[in-house]
C-alpha positions as a Python dict, from the first residue, in 0.01 Angstrom:
ca = {
    (1, 'N'): (0, 0, 0),
    (2, 'L'): (322, 71, -187),
    (3, 'R'): (319, 421, -41),
    (4, 'K'): (286, 271, 305),
    (5, 'V'): (580, 39, 241),
    (6, 'E'): (798, 322, 119),
    (7, 'G'): (697, 536, 416),
    (8, 'E'): (774, 254, 655),
    (9, 'L'): (1110, 200, 488),
    (10, 'G'): (1195, 563, 537),
    (11, 'R'): (1084, 544, 897),
    (12, 'M'): (1293, 232, 965),
    (13, 'E'): (1598, 392, 803),
    (14, 'M'): (1564, 700, 1021),
    (15, 'S'): (1521, 475, 1323),
    (16, 'Q'): (1842, 302, 1237),
    (17, 'H'): (2020, 633, 1232),
    (18, 'T'): (1940, 707, 1595),
    (19, 'G'): (1727, 551, 1860),
    (20, 'K'): (1686, 870, 2058),
    (21, 'E'): (1347, 1017, 2131),
    (22, 'L'): (1455, 1351, 1995),
    (23, 'M'): (1503, 1222, 1646),
    (24, 'K'): (1172, 1047, 1655),
    (25, 'T'): (1006, 1370, 1754),
    (26, 'H'): (1193, 1613, 1534),
    (27, 'D'): (1307, 1419, 1228),
    (28, 'S'): (1101, 1641, 998),
    (29, 'D'): (1281, 1950, 1117),
    (30, 'V'): (1624, 2010, 975),
    (31, 'A'): (1735, 2227, 1264),
    (32, 'G'): (1617, 1970, 1518),
    (33, 'S'): (1802, 1697, 1331),
    (34, 'L'): (2117, 1907, 1324),
    (35, 'M'): (2107, 1963, 1697),
    (36, 'V'): (2042, 1601, 1775),
    (37, 'L'): (2320, 1486, 1548),
    (38, 'L'): (2569, 1705, 1727),
    (39, 'G'): (2565, 1451, 2005),
    (40, 'E'): (2559, 1151, 1782),
    (41, 'D'): (2814, 934, 1605),
    (42, 'W'): (2864, 1127, 1278),
    (43, 'N'): (2982, 812, 1095),
    (44, 'F'): (2628, 672, 1073),
    (45, 'L'): (2565, 908, 782),
    (46, 'E'): (2815, 724, 569),
    (47, 'S'): (2700, 366, 641),
    (48, 'Q'): (2413, 213, 826),
    (49, 'G'): (2566, -116, 918),
    (50, 'T'): (2462, -466, 826),
    (51, 'D'): (2109, -470, 967),
    (52, 'G'): (1959, -231, 714),
    (53, 'P'): (1993, -136, 350),
    (54, 'S'): (2314, 47, 263),
    (55, 'I'): (2231, 400, 171),
    (56, 'G'): (2373, 477, -166),
    (57, 'G'): (2507, 121, -202),
    (58, 'R'): (2390, -181, -404),
    (59, 'L'): (2030, -270, -380),
    (60, 'D'): (1893, -618, -358),
    (61, 'N'): (1776, -765, -694),
    (62, 'N'): (1431, -807, -550),
    (63, 'T'): (1393, -441, -447),
    (64, 'P'): (1090, -284, -620),
    (65, 'R'): (1171, -4, -862),
    (66, 'S'): (962, 234, -665),
    (67, 'M'): (1173, 158, -361),
    (68, 'E'): (1489, 201, -562),
    (69, 'S'): (1368, 548, -656),
    (70, 'S'): (1276, 625, -291),
    (71, 'M'): (1610, 501, -164),
    (72, 'S'): (1798, 681, -438),
    (73, 'S'): (1628, 999, -328),
    (74, 'E'): (1710, 921, 33),
    (75, 'S'): (2073, 859, -66),
    (76, 'T'): (2087, 1201, -229),
    (77, 'N'): (1935, 1365, 78),
    (78, 'L'): (2169, 1191, 313),
    (79, 'S'): (2469, 1274, 96),
    (80, 'T'): (2370, 1641, 104),
    (81, 'K'): (2317, 1632, 474),
    (82, 'T'): (2652, 1452, 528),
    (83, 'V'): (2832, 1738, 354),
    (84, 'Q'): (2634, 1992, 550),
    (85, 'L'): (2697, 1825, 885),
    (86, 'Q'): (3069, 1792, 809),
    (87, 'G'): (3087, 2167, 749),
    (88, 'L'): (2884, 2231, 1059),
    (89, 'R'): (3107, 2003, 1269),
    (90, 'S'): (3416, 2178, 1138),
    (91, 'C'): (3264, 2514, 1233),
    (92, 'L'): (3162, 2398, 1582),
    (93, 'D'): (3510, 2256, 1640),
    (94, 'R'): (3619, 2623, 1639),
    (95, 'A'): (3346, 2739, 1876),
    (96, 'S'): (3576, 2707, 2180),
    (97, 'E'): (3833, 2948, 2039),
    (98, 'W'): (3855, 3322, 2096),
    (99, 'M'): (3845, 3391, 1722),
    (100, 'F'): (3524, 3266, 1582),
    (101, 'N'): (3330, 3363, 1271),
    (102, 'V'): (2960, 3338, 1356),
    (103, 'F'): (2866, 3409, 1000),
    (104, 'D'): (3024, 3075, 898),
    (105, 'L'): (2800, 2910, 1159),
    (106, 'E'): (2494, 3094, 1030),
    (107, 'R'): (2564, 2950, 687),
    (108, 'E'): (2645, 2591, 798),
    (109, 'A'): (2344, 2577, 1038),
    (110, 'D'): (2092, 2663, 764),
    (111, 'G'): (2037, 3013, 903),
    (112, 'L'): (1955, 2879, 1252),
    (113, 'P'): (2281, 2938, 1443),
    (114, 'L'): (2135, 3012, 1788),
    (115, 'Q'): (1964, 2685, 1859),
    (116, 'V'): (2242, 2480, 1707),
    (117, 'L'): (2522, 2656, 1895),
    (118, 'T'): (2338, 2674, 2228),
    (119, 'W'): (2259, 2300, 2213),
    (120, 'H'): (2620, 2229, 2119),
    (121, 'V'): (2759, 2431, 2411),
    (122, 'L'): (2520, 2282, 2665),
    (123, 'L'): (2611, 1935, 2541),
    (124, 'K'): (2981, 2011, 2545),
    (125, 'H'): (2964, 2104, 2910),
    (126, 'N'): (2746, 1803, 2993),
    (127, 'L'): (2491, 2040, 3147),
    (128, 'I'): (2190, 1865, 2991),
    (129, 'E'): (2273, 1539, 3166),
    (130, 'E'): (2407, 1693, 3483),
    (131, 'F'): (2095, 1902, 3547),
    (132, 'N'): (1859, 1638, 3408),
    (133, 'L'): (1718, 1881, 3153),
    (134, 'D'): (1433, 1755, 2942),
    (135, 'H'): (1588, 1707, 2597),
    (136, 'V'): (1274, 1741, 2386),
    (137, 'K'): (1143, 2044, 2574),
    (138, 'L'): (1484, 2206, 2558),
    (139, 'V'): (1479, 2172, 2181),
    (140, 'N'): (1130, 2324, 2168),
    (141, 'F'): (1247, 2612, 2392),
    (142, 'L'): (1547, 2689, 2179),
    (143, 'R'): (1343, 2678, 1858),
    (144, 'S'): (1093, 2924, 2015),
    (145, 'I'): (1368, 3158, 2122),
    (146, 'E'): (1539, 3161, 1785),
    (147, 'S'): (1212, 3210, 1596),
    (148, 'G'): (1129, 3501, 1828),
    (149, 'H'): (1418, 3708, 1695),
    (150, 'L'): (1336, 3961, 1426),
    (151, 'D'): (1532, 4011, 1111),
    (152, 'N'): (1718, 4323, 1238),
    (153, 'P'): (2047, 4415, 1085),
    (154, 'Y'): (2227, 4382, 1422),
    (155, 'H'): (1998, 4259, 1704),
    (156, 'N'): (1912, 3925, 1550),
    (157, 'A'): (1959, 3553, 1623),
    (158, 'T'): (2308, 3548, 1472),
    (159, 'H'): (2424, 3825, 1708),
    (160, 'V'): (2278, 3627, 1999),
    (161, 'A'): (2460, 3313, 1886),
    (162, 'D'): (2776, 3518, 1875),
    (163, 'V'): (2715, 3625, 2238),
    (164, 'V'): (2651, 3264, 2344),
    (165, 'Q'): (2985, 3162, 2189),
    (166, 'S'): (3170, 3452, 2346),
    (167, 'M'): (3017, 3375, 2683),
    (168, 'H'): (3114, 3013, 2655),
    (169, 'V'): (3478, 3103, 2576),
    (170, 'I'): (3501, 3372, 2847),
    (171, 'M'): (3376, 3126, 3109),
    (172, 'T'): (3604, 2844, 3001),
    (173, 'K'): (3919, 3020, 2889),
    (174, 'G'): (3902, 3363, 3042),
    (175, 'G'): (4048, 3273, 3382),
    (176, 'I'): (3722, 3326, 3578),
    (177, 'G'): (3677, 2963, 3679),
    (178, 'K'): (3686, 3046, 4052),
    (179, 'F'): (3371, 3250, 4004),
    (180, 'V'): (3188, 3008, 3778),
    (181, 'G'): (3028, 2704, 3929),
    (182, 'R'): (2824, 2460, 3735),
    (183, 'L'): (2496, 2650, 3792),
    (184, 'E'): (2666, 2975, 3692),
    (185, 'L'): (2783, 2803, 3372),
    (186, 'L'): (2428, 2703, 3287),
    (187, 'A'): (2292, 3043, 3378),
    (188, 'G'): (2551, 3223, 3169),
    (189, 'I'): (2473, 3018, 2853),
    (190, 'L'): (2096, 3058, 2900),
    (191, 'A'): (2120, 3427, 2980),
    (192, 'A'): (2318, 3485, 2664),
    (193, 'C'): (2071, 3286, 2462),
    (194, 'I'): (1772, 3499, 2569),
    (195, 'H'): (1939, 3836, 2626),
    (196, 'D'): (1791, 4003, 2314),
    (197, 'F'): (1471, 3795, 2271),
    (198, 'E'): (1216, 3975, 2048),
    (199, 'H'): (1436, 4288, 2015),
    (200, 'K'): (1256, 4540, 1789),
    (201, 'G'): (1569, 4717, 1673),
    (202, 'F'): (1507, 5031, 1888),
    (203, 'N'): (1706, 5138, 2194),
    (204, 'N'): (1561, 5197, 2535),
    (205, 'D'): (1557, 5573, 2502),
    (206, 'F'): (1330, 5542, 2189),
    (207, 'L'): (1096, 5302, 2367),
    (208, 'I'): (1063, 5536, 2663),
    (209, 'K'): (1012, 5848, 2453),
    (210, 'T'): (740, 5681, 2240),
    (211, 'E'): (574, 5528, 2548),
    (212, 'D'): (612, 5186, 2396),
    (213, 'E'): (429, 4901, 2574),
    (214, 'W'): (762, 4758, 2686),
    (215, 'A'): (850, 5086, 2856),
    (216, 'V'): (504, 5107, 3019),
    (217, 'D'): (530, 4752, 3146),
    (218, 'S'): (876, 4814, 3293),
    (219, 'N'): (807, 5158, 3430),
    (220, 'D'): (1085, 5288, 3199),
    (221, 'K'): (1346, 5072, 3371),
    (222, 'S'): (1546, 4886, 3110),
    (223, 'P'): (1241, 4823, 2884),
    (224, 'N'): (1431, 4614, 2629),
    (225, 'E'): (1610, 4394, 2880),
    (226, 'S'): (1302, 4362, 3101),
    (227, 'H'): (1099, 4240, 2803),
    (228, 'H'): (1366, 3999, 2685),
    (229, 'L'): (1355, 3832, 3023),
    (230, 'S'): (980, 3829, 3084),
    (231, 'A'): (899, 3705, 2732),
    (232, 'A'): (1161, 3432, 2745),
    (233, 'F'): (1040, 3314, 3089),
    (234, 'R'): (688, 3303, 2954),
    (235, 'I'): (811, 3065, 2682),
    (236, 'L'): (978, 2858, 2954),
    (237, 'R'): (649, 2824, 3137),
    (238, 'E'): (475, 2664, 2838),
    (239, 'P'): (438, 2288, 2899),
    (240, 'D'): (616, 2190, 2577),
    (241, 'C'): (911, 2420, 2650),
    (242, 'N'): (969, 2382, 3024),
    (243, 'F'): (1294, 2189, 3008),
    (244, 'L'): (1364, 2268, 3375),
    (245, 'H'): (1059, 2089, 3517),
    (246, 'R'): (1267, 1820, 3682),
    (247, 'M'): (1491, 2074, 3858),
    (248, 'D'): (1439, 2147, 4224),
    (249, 'P'): (1227, 2467, 4270),
    (250, 'A'): (1491, 2630, 4491),
    (251, 'R'): (1759, 2572, 4230),
    (252, 'Q'): (1526, 2697, 3957),
    (253, 'A'): (1473, 3019, 4150),
    (254, 'Q'): (1853, 3054, 4190),
    (255, 'L'): (1904, 2998, 3818),
    (256, 'R'): (1635, 3253, 3730),
    (257, 'K'): (1789, 3519, 3956),
    (258, 'M'): (2129, 3469, 3796),
    (259, 'M'): (1981, 3505, 3450),
    (260, 'I'): (1790, 3822, 3543),
    (261, 'D'): (2101, 3981, 3699),
    (262, 'M'): (2304, 3907, 3384),
    (263, 'V'): (2049, 4021, 3123),
    (264, 'L'): (1968, 4342, 3307),
    (265, 'A'): (2344, 4414, 3312),
    (266, 'T'): (2345, 4431, 2929),
    (267, 'D'): (2157, 4763, 2948),
    (268, 'M'): (2425, 5021, 2851),
    (269, 'A'): (2276, 5254, 3116),
    (270, 'E'): (2434, 5020, 3373),
    (271, 'H'): (2771, 5015, 3199),
    (272, 'M'): (2970, 5269, 3401),
    (273, 'A'): (2831, 5145, 3732),
    (274, 'I'): (2937, 4792, 3658),
    (275, 'V'): (3285, 4901, 3542),
    (276, 'S'): (3319, 5102, 3860),
    (277, 'K'): (3219, 4802, 4072),
    (278, 'L'): (3462, 4577, 3888),
    (279, 'K'): (3739, 4823, 3979),
    (280, 'S'): (3642, 4878, 4340),
    (281, 'D'): (3497, 4543, 4445),
    (282, 'L'): (3712, 4306, 4244),
    (283, 'Q'): (4029, 4455, 4092),
    (284, 'K'): (4142, 4626, 4416),
    (285, 'R'): (4082, 4312, 4612),
    (286, 'L'): (4265, 4091, 4368),
    (287, 'E'): (4559, 4332, 4371),
    (288, 'N'): (4569, 4347, 4751),
    (289, 'P'): (4809, 4073, 4872),
    (290, 'D'): (4635, 4076, 5216),
    (291, 'D'): (4291, 4014, 5063),
    (292, 'H'): (4256, 3650, 4977),
    (293, 'I'): (3942, 3575, 4784),
    (294, 'G'): (3880, 3214, 4875),
    (295, 'E'): (3808, 2920, 4647),
    (296, 'E'): (3438, 2988, 4709),
    (297, 'P'): (3386, 3367, 4657),
    (298, 'E'): (3079, 3533, 4795),
    (299, 'E'): (2770, 3537, 4580),
    (300, 'S'): (2785, 3914, 4518),
    (301, 'L'): (3128, 3873, 4355),
    (302, 'K'): (3010, 3582, 4146),
    (303, 'T'): (2720, 3793, 4026),
    (304, 'L'): (2948, 4088, 3940),
    (305, 'V'): (3189, 3865, 3747),
    (306, 'M'): (2905, 3708, 3548),
    (307, 'Q'): (2762, 4052, 3474),
    (308, 'G'): (3102, 4167, 3346),
    (309, 'A'): (3139, 3850, 3136),
    (310, 'I'): (2804, 3893, 2956),
    (311, 'K'): (2872, 4265, 2899),
    (312, 'I'): (3195, 4181, 2726),
    (313, 'A'): (3028, 3900, 2528),
    (314, 'D'): (2750, 4137, 2419),
    (315, 'I'): (3004, 4361, 2244),
    (316, 'G'): (3231, 4070, 2155),
    (317, 'H'): (3251, 4177, 1792),
    (318, 'L'): (3500, 4448, 1904),
    (319, 'Y'): (3762, 4180, 1964),
    (320, 'A'): (3655, 3960, 1673),
    (321, 'Q'): (3867, 3903, 1366),
    (322, 'H'): (3878, 4213, 1155),
    (323, 'D'): (3631, 4126, 875),
    (324, 'V'): (3377, 3998, 1128),
    (325, 'H'): (3407, 4310, 1334),
    (326, 'I'): (3362, 4539, 1030),
    (327, 'Q'): (3054, 4351, 923),
    (328, 'W'): (2894, 4384, 1270),
    (329, 'S'): (2989, 4751, 1290),
    (330, 'E'): (2815, 4820, 956),
    (331, 'R'): (2512, 4622, 1057),
    (332, 'L'): (2485, 4825, 1384),
    (333, 'E'): (2518, 5144, 1191),
    (334, 'E'): (2234, 5046, 957),
    (335, 'E'): (2009, 4944, 1248),
    (336, 'M'): (2070, 5280, 1418),
    (337, 'W'): (1998, 5462, 1097),
    (338, 'R'): (1667, 5278, 1069),
    (339, 'Q'): (1573, 5404, 1415),
    (340, 'G'): (1666, 5750, 1293),
    (341, 'D'): (1443, 5708, 991),
    (342, 'V'): (1151, 5625, 1218),
    (343, 'E'): (1232, 5925, 1438),
    (344, 'K'): (1222, 6151, 1133),
    (345, 'E'): (888, 6004, 1025),
    (346, 'R'): (746, 6081, 1374),
    (347, 'N'): (890, 6431, 1373),
    (348, 'M'): (1113, 6340, 1669),
    (349, 'K'): (1460, 6469, 1729),
    (350, 'V'): (1694, 6227, 1560),
    (351, 'S'): (1914, 6051, 1815),
    (352, 'F'): (2293, 6086, 1814),
    (353, 'L'): (2462, 5890, 1530),
    (354, 'M'): (2125, 5780, 1390),
    (355, 'D'): (2081, 6024, 1106),
    (356, 'R'): (2181, 5843, 785),
    (357, 'D'): (2254, 6182, 626),
    (358, 'K'): (2538, 6231, 874),
    (359, 'P'): (2835, 6018, 985),
    (360, 'G'): (2728, 5708, 1176),
    (361, 'V'): (2889, 5477, 1429),
    (362, 'T'): (3155, 5353, 1191),
    (363, 'K'): (3293, 5707, 1198),
    (364, 'S'): (3302, 5728, 1577),
    (365, 'Q'): (3452, 5392, 1680),
    (366, 'P'): (3777, 5527, 1830),
    (367, 'G'): (3588, 5753, 2069),
    (368, 'F'): (3346, 5478, 2166),
    (369, 'V'): (3631, 5237, 2235),
    (370, 'D'): (3831, 5497, 2435),
    (371, 'F'): (3553, 5614, 2659),
    (372, 'V'): (3322, 5315, 2690),
    (373, 'V'): (3485, 4986, 2587),
    (374, 'R'): (3852, 5021, 2690),
    (375, 'P'): (3779, 5084, 3059),
    (376, 'L'): (3578, 4761, 3075),
    (377, 'F'): (3825, 4549, 2877),
    (378, 'E'): (4139, 4675, 3057),
    (379, 'T'): (3980, 4637, 3395),
    (380, 'W'): (3870, 4285, 3311),
    (381, 'A'): (4218, 4192, 3181),
    (382, 'A'): (4374, 4334, 3497),
    (383, 'C'): (4149, 4106, 3705),
    (384, 'F'): (4179, 3807, 3474),
    (385, 'P'): (4515, 3803, 3280),
    (386, 'D'): (4400, 3500, 3078),
    (387, 'S'): (4163, 3739, 2903),
    (388, 'K'): (4438, 3977, 2790),
    (389, 'I'): (4380, 3861, 2430),
    (390, 'L'): (4061, 4067, 2438),
    (391, 'V'): (4260, 4387, 2485),
    (392, 'D'): (4511, 4288, 2219),
    (393, 'R'): (4242, 4216, 1964),
    (394, 'L'): (4047, 4526, 2062),
    (395, 'N'): (4360, 4737, 1994),
    (396, 'D'): (4404, 4576, 1652),
    (397, 'N'): (4059, 4679, 1544),
    (398, 'Y'): (4094, 5016, 1713),
    (399, 'N'): (4406, 5085, 1510),
    (400, 'Y'): (4212, 5018, 1194),
    (401, 'W'): (3945, 5278, 1277),
    (402, 'K'): (4205, 5519, 1397),
    (403, 'S'): (4393, 5499, 1069),
    (404, 'R'): (4068, 5552, 877),
    (405, 'E'): (4003, 5854, 1099),
    (406, 'E'): (4342, 5996, 1014),
    (407, 'D'): (4293, 5935, 643),
    (408, 'T'): (3978, 6145, 633),
    (409, 'K'): (4140, 6447, 794),
}
């Protein structure tokens, strides 16, 4: 009976913290609690008010010793969580800035940055309420997506969280508001969230050469990106994860198409074609004084802008603060070397920059920036001057690699 009393006390205390269904459903899951608490009054962690026992405060003289012990333990747990949540809140306060350290978020979110940040961004834009998304099923979906990411050096849940944050900032501060309606905003966040789902750490060329199941299923057309989409949409079809079930089917179809267009655009095989279209279909029109793109641009232009945005977000570490950029570059190099190791084991020709006995990507960054990245970033900044900071930050990191290149000559 005493165990039941203590259990009931704990349940009542949790109920006093929040009356929301999410907390009732997910109070045993730290990540779920963190996400729920992002939308709550953070002060409840410090005091519970007058209707319940004060956590960490004076206990009534009639309180059983076993309850004192239980509440003392609860006090310690809440104190620990208070510190954690304060650090998390401080980190998320910076999530709307161009310069953001996702590794800080990884630490503050207990190693679950993707679900915490995606929930935060959706909440910040009021998209959950506006589109009547099912809160509980959305949490289940985000958990499933995060848990489906492998522990790759680069293509992991932390990278995806980084892309969600970059996409959020590009859409809100990058000057593309004319092209981003409310549905585009939701699609952009969700596309970023799923864009590398279940990534194995191998590029498309490897999957095609080895006749991987993903390549077979996609007929060699963007096998990685095709799988990320199909696997994520299968999760969405699960009854416990279908947070869109209250959305009109026509709008669901529109949202799905937007997400597909964006995720497929992250295939680097599409890079030059998209940069070319940005120049011809968007930049030239914006620079033509006789061509007035109205307040409601055509859908094809909206799609192109959203594709460009997610491509920039996907390589956002190139404009990140210096130490973050270096860390991501080294992680990418290691992941590419691991593919090279597998290629050696299979007696395959080792792909370019993937032989760990030779210089890797950290030795070729200036060339990659000049021929691949700069055309995209400079075209984007020409179209959207509010995004010029991307070029400035890119140049700062570029100069670092260039100086290292000079030092080795």
